[in-house]
PDB file of C-alpha atoms in Angstrom:
ATOM      1  CA  ALA A   1      -1.438 -18.789  -2.912  1.00  0.00           C
ATOM      2  CA  GLN A   2      -2.848 -15.643  -1.382  1.00  0.00           C
ATOM      3  CA  SER A   3      -4.068 -13.070  -3.842  1.00  0.00           C
ATOM      4  CA  VAL A   4      -6.317 -10.071  -4.264  1.00  0.00           C
ATOM      5  CA  THR A   5      -8.218  -9.312  -7.453  1.00  0.00           C
ATOM      6  CA  GLN A   6      -9.765  -5.999  -8.400  1.00  0.00           C
ATOM      7  CA  PRO A   7     -11.630  -6.750 -11.630  1.00  0.00           C
ATOM      8  CA  ASP A   8     -12.150  -3.135 -12.674  1.00  0.00           C
ATOM      9  CA  ILE A   9      -9.090  -1.200 -13.808  1.00  0.00           C
ATOM     10  CA  HIS A  10     -10.922   2.078 -14.388  1.00  0.00           C
ATOM     11  CA  ILE A  11     -14.409   3.238 -13.401  1.00  0.00           C
ATOM     12  CA  THR A  12     -16.100   6.521 -14.252  1.00  0.00           C
ATOM     13  CA  VAL A  13     -19.126   7.731 -12.305  1.00  0.00           C
ATOM     14  CA  SER A  14     -21.076  10.965 -12.256  1.00  0.00           C
ATOM     15  CA  GLU A  15     -20.828  13.189  -9.234  1.00  0.00           C
ATOM     16  CA  GLY A  16     -23.629  12.346  -6.838  1.00  0.00           C
ATOM     17  CA  ALA A  17     -24.023   8.808  -8.155  1.00  0.00           C
ATOM     18  CA  SER A  18     -23.399   5.738  -6.042  1.00  0.00           C
ATOM     19  CA  LEU A  19     -20.188   3.768  -6.250  1.00  0.00           C
ATOM     20  CA  GLU A  20     -19.179   0.172  -5.772  1.00  0.00           C
ATOM     21  CA  LEU A  21     -15.615  -1.050  -6.260  1.00  0.00           C
ATOM     22  CA  ARG A  22     -15.131  -4.784  -6.362  1.00  0.00           C
ATOM     23  CA  CYS A  23     -12.505  -6.817  -4.540  1.00  0.00           C
ATOM     24  CA  ASN A  24     -12.087 -10.582  -4.381  1.00  0.00           C
ATOM     25  CA  TYR A  25      -9.490 -12.341  -2.297  1.00  0.00           C
ATOM     26  CA  SER A  26      -7.948 -15.756  -1.995  1.00  0.00           C
ATOM     27  CA  TYR A  27      -6.758 -16.581   1.500  1.00  0.00           C
ATOM     28  CA  GLY A  28      -6.688 -19.774   3.521  1.00  0.00           C
ATOM     29  CA  ALA A  29      -7.563 -18.420   6.923  1.00  0.00           C
ATOM     30  CA  THR A  30      -9.842 -15.661   8.135  1.00  0.00           C
ATOM     31  CA  PRO A  31      -8.638 -12.647   6.188  1.00  0.00           C
ATOM     32  CA  TYR A  32      -7.819  -9.240   7.514  1.00  0.00           C
ATOM     33  CA  LEU A  33      -8.904  -6.912   4.710  1.00  0.00           C
ATOM     34  CA  PHE A  34      -8.212  -3.295   3.901  1.00  0.00           C
ATOM     35  CA  TRP A  35      -9.134  -0.571   1.459  1.00  0.00           C
ATOM     36  CA  TYR A  36      -6.615   2.201   0.746  1.00  0.00           C
ATOM     37  CA  VAL A  37      -6.906   5.315  -1.407  1.00  0.00           C
ATOM     38  CA  GLN A  38      -4.091   7.025  -3.297  1.00  0.00           C
ATOM     39  CA  SER A  39      -4.111  10.443  -4.945  1.00  0.00           C
ATOM     40  CA  PRO A  40      -1.688  10.890  -7.869  1.00  0.00           C
ATOM     41  CA  GLY A  41       1.930  10.949  -6.765  1.00  0.00           C
ATOM     42  CA  GLN A  42       1.018  10.500  -3.123  1.00  0.00           C
ATOM     43  CA  GLY A  43       1.172   7.821  -0.481  1.00  0.00           C
ATOM     44  CA  LEU A  44      -1.687   5.597   0.620  1.00  0.00           C
ATOM     45  CA  GLN A  45      -4.382   6.462   3.108  1.00  0.00           C
ATOM     46  CA  LEU A  46      -6.369   3.803   4.927  1.00  0.00           C
ATOM     47  CA  LEU A  47     -10.110   4.058   4.267  1.00  0.00           C
ATOM     48  CA  LEU A  48     -11.286   1.117   6.347  1.00  0.00           C
ATOM     49  CA  LYS A  49     -10.410  -2.355   7.533  1.00  0.00           C
ATOM     50  CA  TYR A  50     -12.125  -5.594   8.457  1.00  0.00           C
ATOM     51  CA  PHE A  51     -10.814  -7.969  11.094  1.00  0.00           C
ATOM     52  CA  SER A  52     -13.837  -9.728  12.508  1.00  0.00           C
ATOM     53  CA  GLY A  53     -17.359  -9.145  13.767  1.00  0.00           C
ATOM     54  CA  ASP A  54     -19.844  -7.050  11.867  1.00  0.00           C
ATOM     55  CA  THR A  55     -19.389  -7.715   8.171  1.00  0.00           C
ATOM     56  CA  LEU A  56     -20.346  -4.167   7.218  1.00  0.00           C
ATOM     57  CA  VAL A  57     -17.566  -1.783   8.171  1.00  0.00           C
ATOM     58  CA  GLN A  58     -17.628   1.973   8.083  1.00  0.00           C
ATOM     59  CA  GLY A  59     -14.644   4.035   7.089  1.00  0.00           C
ATOM     60  CA  ILE A  60     -13.581   7.588   6.551  1.00  0.00           C
ATOM     61  CA  LYS A  61     -14.955   9.965   3.910  1.00  0.00           C
ATOM     62  CA  GLY A  62     -18.339   8.210   3.891  1.00  0.00           C
ATOM     63  CA  PHE A  63     -17.062   4.891   2.559  1.00  0.00           C
ATOM     64  CA  GLU A  64     -18.207   1.485   3.709  1.00  0.00           C
ATOM     65  CA  ALA A  65     -17.351  -2.071   2.756  1.00  0.00           C
ATOM     66  CA  GLU A  66     -19.050  -5.408   3.175  1.00  0.00           C
ATOM     67  CA  PHE A  67     -17.235  -8.658   3.831  1.00  0.00           C
ATOM     68  CA  LYS A  68     -18.891 -11.685   2.251  1.00  0.00           C
ATOM     69  CA  ARG A  69     -17.073 -14.874   3.112  1.00  0.00           C
ATOM     70  CA  SER A  70     -19.201 -17.025   0.811  1.00  0.00           C
ATOM     71  CA  GLN A  71     -18.199 -14.885  -2.158  1.00  0.00           C
ATOM     72  CA  SER A  72     -14.640 -14.127  -0.983  1.00  0.00           C
ATOM     73  CA  SER A  73     -15.419 -10.492  -1.564  1.00  0.00           C
ATOM     74  CA  PHE A  74     -14.868  -7.191   0.198  1.00  0.00           C
ATOM     75  CA  ASN A  75     -16.526  -4.554  -1.977  1.00  0.00           C
ATOM     76  CA  LEU A  76     -16.211  -0.842  -1.271  1.00  0.00           C
ATOM     77  CA  ARG A  77     -19.252   1.397  -1.534  1.00  0.00           C
ATOM     78  CA  LYS A  78     -20.220   5.023  -1.273  1.00  0.00           C
ATOM     79  CA  PRO A  79     -23.791   6.294  -1.659  1.00  0.00           C
ATOM     80  CA  SER A  80     -22.921   9.605  -3.307  1.00  0.00           C
ATOM     81  CA  VAL A  81     -19.586  10.300  -4.941  1.00  0.00           C
ATOM     82  CA  HIS A  82     -17.903  13.699  -4.737  1.00  0.00           C
ATOM     83  CA  TRP A  83     -15.420  15.057  -7.275  1.00  0.00           C
ATOM     84  CA  SER A  84     -12.716  14.856  -4.602  1.00  0.00           C
ATOM     85  CA  ASP A  85     -13.118  11.061  -4.511  1.00  0.00           C
ATOM     86  CA  ALA A  86     -11.325  10.769  -7.846  1.00  0.00           C
ATOM     87  CA  ALA A  87      -8.243   8.685  -7.024  1.00  0.00           C
ATOM     88  CA  GLU A  88      -6.928   5.147  -7.194  1.00  0.00           C
ATOM     89  CA  TYR A  89      -8.284   2.593  -4.756  1.00  0.00           C
ATOM     90  CA  PHE A  90      -6.483  -0.483  -3.558  1.00  0.00           C
ATOM     91  CA  CYS A  91      -7.831  -3.530  -1.784  1.00  0.00           C
ATOM     92  CA  ALA A  92      -5.372  -5.516   0.324  1.00  0.00           C
ATOM     93  CA  VAL A  93      -5.181  -8.578   2.537  1.00  0.00           C
ATOM     94  CA  GLU A  94      -2.829  -8.881   5.474  1.00  0.00           C
ATOM     95  CA  ARG A  95      -0.294 -11.643   5.904  1.00  0.00           C
ATOM     96  CA  GLY A  96       1.273 -11.491   9.361  1.00  0.00           C
ATOM     97  CA  SER A  97       1.104  -7.801  10.180  1.00  0.00           C
ATOM     98  CA  GLN A  98      -0.831  -4.733   9.045  1.00  0.00           C
ATOM     99  CA  GLY A  99       2.089  -3.487   7.029  1.00  0.00           C
ATOM    100  CA  ASN A 100       2.755  -6.821   5.320  1.00  0.00           C
ATOM    101  CA  LEU A 101       0.041  -6.728   2.713  1.00  0.00           C
ATOM    102  CA  ILE A 102      -0.887  -8.270  -0.587  1.00  0.00           C
ATOM    103  CA  PHE A 103      -2.429  -5.609  -2.777  1.00  0.00           C
ATOM    104  CA  GLY A 104      -4.762  -5.781  -5.713  1.00  0.00           C
ATOM    105  CA  LYS A 105      -3.721  -3.923  -8.834  1.00  0.00           C
ATOM    106  CA  GLY A 106      -6.001  -1.036  -8.057  1.00  0.00           C
ATOM    107  CA  THR A 107      -9.083   0.627  -9.527  1.00  0.00           C
ATOM    108  CA  LYS A 108      -8.811   4.149 -10.828  1.00  0.00           C
ATOM    109  CA  LEU A 109     -11.928   6.199 -10.174  1.00  0.00           C
ATOM    110  CA  SER A 110     -12.822   9.156 -12.351  1.00  0.00           C
ATOM    111  CA  VAL A 111     -15.730  11.444 -11.437  1.00  0.00           C
ATOM    112  CA  LYS A 112     -17.731  13.300 -14.102  1.00  0.00           C
ATOM    113  CA  PRO A 113     -19.232  16.665 -13.181  1.00  0.00           C
TER     114      PRO A 113
ATOM    115  CA  ASP B   1       3.836  16.269  13.673  1.00  0.00           C
ATOM    116  CA  GLY B   2       4.365  12.537  13.663  1.00  0.00           C
ATOM    117  CA  GLY B   3       4.723  10.757  10.382  1.00  0.00           C
ATOM    118  CA  ILE B   4       6.875   9.062   7.828  1.00  0.00           C
ATOM    119  CA  THR B   5       9.287  11.071   5.725  1.00  0.00           C
ATOM    120  CA  GLN B   6      10.644   9.786   2.467  1.00  0.00           C
ATOM    121  CA  SER B   7      13.336  11.693   0.684  1.00  0.00           C
ATOM    122  CA  PRO B   8      13.898  12.796  -1.924  1.00  0.00           C
ATOM    123  CA  LYS B   9      10.529  12.963  -3.663  1.00  0.00           C
ATOM    124  CA  TYR B  10      12.161  12.607  -7.097  1.00  0.00           C
ATOM    125  CA  LEU B  11      15.447  10.883  -7.809  1.00  0.00           C
ATOM    126  CA  PHE B  12      17.315  10.449 -11.061  1.00  0.00           C
ATOM    127  CA  ARG B  13      20.236   8.096 -11.538  1.00  0.00           C
ATOM    128  CA  LYS B  14      22.275   6.720 -14.344  1.00  0.00           C
ATOM    129  CA  GLU B  15      22.036   3.061 -15.169  1.00  0.00           C
ATOM    130  CA  GLY B  16      24.566   0.976 -13.268  1.00  0.00           C
ATOM    131  CA  GLN B  17      24.685   3.224 -10.206  1.00  0.00           C
ATOM    132  CA  ASN B  18      23.494   2.234  -6.776  1.00  0.00           C
ATOM    133  CA  VAL B  19      21.063   4.630  -5.133  1.00  0.00           C
ATOM    134  CA  THR B  20      19.729   4.845  -1.582  1.00  0.00           C
ATOM    135  CA  LEU B  21      16.206   5.967  -0.709  1.00  0.00           C
ATOM    136  CA  SER B  22      15.616   7.386   2.724  1.00  0.00           C
ATOM    137  CA  CYS B  23      12.717   6.544   5.045  1.00  0.00           C
ATOM    138  CA  GLU B  24      12.440   8.048   8.530  1.00  0.00           C
ATOM    139  CA  GLN B  25       9.562   7.770  10.990  1.00  0.00           C
ATOM    140  CA  ASN B  26       8.940   9.505  14.297  1.00  0.00           C
ATOM    141  CA  LEU B  27       5.895   7.433  15.236  1.00  0.00           C
ATOM    142  CA  ASN B  28       7.902   5.085  17.471  1.00  0.00           C
ATOM    143  CA  HIS B  29       6.789   2.206  15.288  1.00  0.00           C
ATOM    144  CA  ASP B  30       8.550  -1.126  15.542  1.00  0.00           C
ATOM    145  CA  ALA B  31       7.903  -2.393  12.027  1.00  0.00           C
ATOM    146  CA  MET B  32       8.846  -0.808   8.719  1.00  0.00           C
ATOM    147  CA  TYR B  33       8.232  -1.835   5.123  1.00  0.00           C
ATOM    148  CA  TRP B  34       9.286  -1.006   1.579  1.00  0.00           C
ATOM    149  CA  TYR B  35       6.950  -1.371  -1.378  1.00  0.00           C
ATOM    150  CA  ARG B  36       7.437  -0.863  -5.065  1.00  0.00           C
ATOM    151  CA  GLN B  37       4.595   0.469  -7.226  1.00  0.00           C
ATOM    152  CA  ASP B  38       4.439   0.191 -10.990  1.00  0.00           C
ATOM    153  CA  PRO B  39       1.515   1.433 -13.112  1.00  0.00           C
ATOM    154  CA  GLY B  40      -1.261  -1.140 -13.210  1.00  0.00           C
ATOM    155  CA  GLN B  41       0.624  -3.495 -10.884  1.00  0.00           C
ATOM    156  CA  GLY B  42      -0.469  -2.440  -7.435  1.00  0.00           C
ATOM    157  CA  LEU B  43       2.129  -2.487  -4.675  1.00  0.00           C
ATOM    158  CA  ARG B  44       4.627  -5.276  -4.111  1.00  0.00           C
ATOM    159  CA  LEU B  45       6.603  -5.841  -0.930  1.00  0.00           C
ATOM    160  CA  ILE B  46      10.379  -5.551  -1.235  1.00  0.00           C
ATOM    161  CA  TYR B  47      11.661  -5.860   2.347  1.00  0.00           C
ATOM    162  CA  TYR B  48      10.314  -5.488   5.853  1.00  0.00           C
ATOM    163  CA  SER B  49      11.705  -5.203   9.334  1.00  0.00           C
ATOM    164  CA  GLN B  50       9.914  -6.006  12.581  1.00  0.00           C
ATOM    165  CA  ILE B  51      12.718  -4.948  14.933  1.00  0.00           C
ATOM    166  CA  VAL B  52      16.062  -3.176  14.807  1.00  0.00           C
ATOM    167  CA  ASN B  53      18.929  -5.121  13.220  1.00  0.00           C
ATOM    168  CA  ASP B  54      16.580  -7.643  11.659  1.00  0.00           C
ATOM    169  CA  PHE B  55      14.786  -7.676   8.311  1.00  0.00           C
ATOM    170  CA  GLN B  56      13.174 -10.132   5.908  1.00  0.00           C
ATOM    171  CA  LYS B  57      12.828 -10.356   2.178  1.00  0.00           C
ATOM    172  CA  GLY B  58       9.483  -9.667   0.640  1.00  0.00           C
ATOM    173  CA  ASP B  59       8.181 -10.777  -2.719  1.00  0.00           C
ATOM    174  CA  ILE B  60      10.617  -8.873  -4.949  1.00  0.00           C
ATOM    175  CA  ALA B  61      13.834  -8.452  -2.945  1.00  0.00           C
ATOM    176  CA  GLU B  62      16.274  -9.234  -5.762  1.00  0.00           C
ATOM    177  CA  GLY B  63      18.422  -6.225  -6.628  1.00  0.00           C
ATOM    178  CA  TYR B  64      17.591  -4.402  -3.391  1.00  0.00           C
ATOM    179  CA  SER B  65      19.199  -4.165   0.031  1.00  0.00           C
ATOM    180  CA  VAL B  66      18.160  -2.609   3.338  1.00  0.00           C
ATOM    181  CA  SER B  67      19.491  -1.915   6.806  1.00  0.00           C
ATOM    182  CA  ARG B  68      17.793  -1.251  10.131  1.00  0.00           C
ATOM    183  CA  GLU B  69      20.370   0.177  12.488  1.00  0.00           C
ATOM    184  CA  LYS B  70      17.937   2.542  14.192  1.00  0.00           C
ATOM    185  CA  LYS B  71      14.273   2.153  15.000  1.00  0.00           C
ATOM    186  CA  GLU B  72      13.445   5.369  13.163  1.00  0.00           C
ATOM    187  CA  SER B  73      15.238   4.630   9.910  1.00  0.00           C
ATOM    188  CA  PHE B  74      14.927   1.990   7.182  1.00  0.00           C
ATOM    189  CA  PRO B  75      16.894   2.999   4.082  1.00  0.00           C
ATOM    190  CA  LEU B  76      16.514   1.091   0.831  1.00  0.00           C
ATOM    191  CA  THR B  77      19.375   0.697  -1.627  1.00  0.00           C
ATOM    192  CA  VAL B  78      18.532  -0.019  -5.224  1.00  0.00           C
ATOM    193  CA  THR B  79      21.558  -1.754  -6.629  1.00  0.00           C
ATOM    194  CA  SER B  80      22.792  -2.050 -10.177  1.00  0.00           C
ATOM    195  CA  ALA B  81      21.560  -5.648 -10.112  1.00  0.00           C
ATOM    196  CA  GLN B  82      17.957  -4.467 -10.173  1.00  0.00           C
ATOM    197  CA  LYS B  83      17.003  -4.805 -13.824  1.00  0.00           C
ATOM    198  CA  ASN B  84      14.082  -2.390 -13.914  1.00  0.00           C
ATOM    199  CA  PRO B  85      14.584   0.100 -11.081  1.00  0.00           C
ATOM    200  CA  THR B  86      12.420   2.908 -12.423  1.00  0.00           C
ATOM    201  CA  ALA B  87       9.339   2.927 -10.191  1.00  0.00           C
ATOM    202  CA  PHE B  88       7.528   4.635  -7.356  1.00  0.00           C
ATOM    203  CA  TYR B  89       8.776   3.470  -3.958  1.00  0.00           C
ATOM    204  CA  LEU B  90       6.682   3.649  -0.812  1.00  0.00           C
ATOM    205  CA  CYS B  91       7.770   3.187   2.764  1.00  0.00           C
ATOM    206  CA  ALA B  92       5.370   2.259   5.556  1.00  0.00           C
ATOM    207  CA  SER B  93       5.490   1.612   9.267  1.00  0.00           C
ATOM    208  CA  SER B  94       3.295   0.067  11.938  1.00  0.00           C
ATOM    209  CA  MET B  95       3.436  -0.209  15.717  1.00  0.00           C
ATOM    210  CA  ALA B  96       2.905  -3.906  16.050  1.00  0.00           C
ATOM    211  CA  GLU B  97       1.108  -6.822  14.574  1.00  0.00           C
ATOM    212  CA  TYR B  98      -2.422  -5.548  15.023  1.00  0.00           C
ATOM    213  CA  THR B  99      -2.112  -1.852  14.308  1.00  0.00           C
ATOM    214  CA  GLU B 100      -2.608   0.199  11.197  1.00  0.00           C
ATOM    215  CA  ALA B 101       0.271   0.793   8.806  1.00  0.00           C
ATOM    216  CA  PHE B 102       1.046   4.368   7.801  1.00  0.00           C
ATOM    217  CA  PHE B 103       2.578   5.209   4.440  1.00  0.00           C
ATOM    218  CA  GLY B 104       5.047   7.874   3.407  1.00  0.00           C
ATOM    219  CA  GLN B 105       4.554  10.102   0.375  1.00  0.00           C
ATOM    220  CA  GLY B 106       6.845   8.047  -1.822  1.00  0.00           C
ATOM    221  CA  THR B 107       9.984   8.521  -3.897  1.00  0.00           C
ATOM    222  CA  ARG B 108       9.827   8.377  -7.657  1.00  0.00           C
ATOM    223  CA  LEU B 109      13.073   6.891  -8.972  1.00  0.00           C
ATOM    224  CA  THR B 110      13.975   7.275 -12.612  1.00  0.00           C
ATOM    225  CA  VAL B 111      17.000   5.501 -13.996  1.00  0.00           C
ATOM    226  CA  VAL B 112      18.269   6.708 -17.343  1.00  0.00           C
TER     227      VAL B 112
END
């Protein structure tokens, strides 16, 4: 069965430090992968997506993610975290259309001053 | 401005009552989706619709119903058969199969 796993429920980093959020997926075919961000009580905003081609994808707000087929992973990275990055981050895999998604359970990011 | 509007933002209902959550989009998108979000559970798909007058069950459709009479609107009814209706509900839409989905701001439903 298709699934997405985000191993880290909560991560705290210092402002200015680098960030990596982990995502592993289980999917039979070539996956279409997404990272979304959610501020408290708000909807989701797309950070970036991977369909094919270059395995390193750039997104908004300085985020990037790398697709590694051999590891079934799609980890999200940012070189220097800002306090405004504090939010919850969701990894997702598409099944049939870009709105029909299987989501991971999310990773909450806290940023220390 | 184009977007997805969910209303109301907060909704309170007594146990045993049906309640309808509104979702309207002016993006001219063909497909619309309803997700439920519970703390620590991520988002789970309730129903989706690719075209007007047609919709499919998602992963957790029991206790919910939808309609798609207009392209712009995809209301979700939480029925009394839904055992744990208190949750955050998110609506989304997308143009077609290969385009980005946009999410509304959500409705927080509390059943007391």
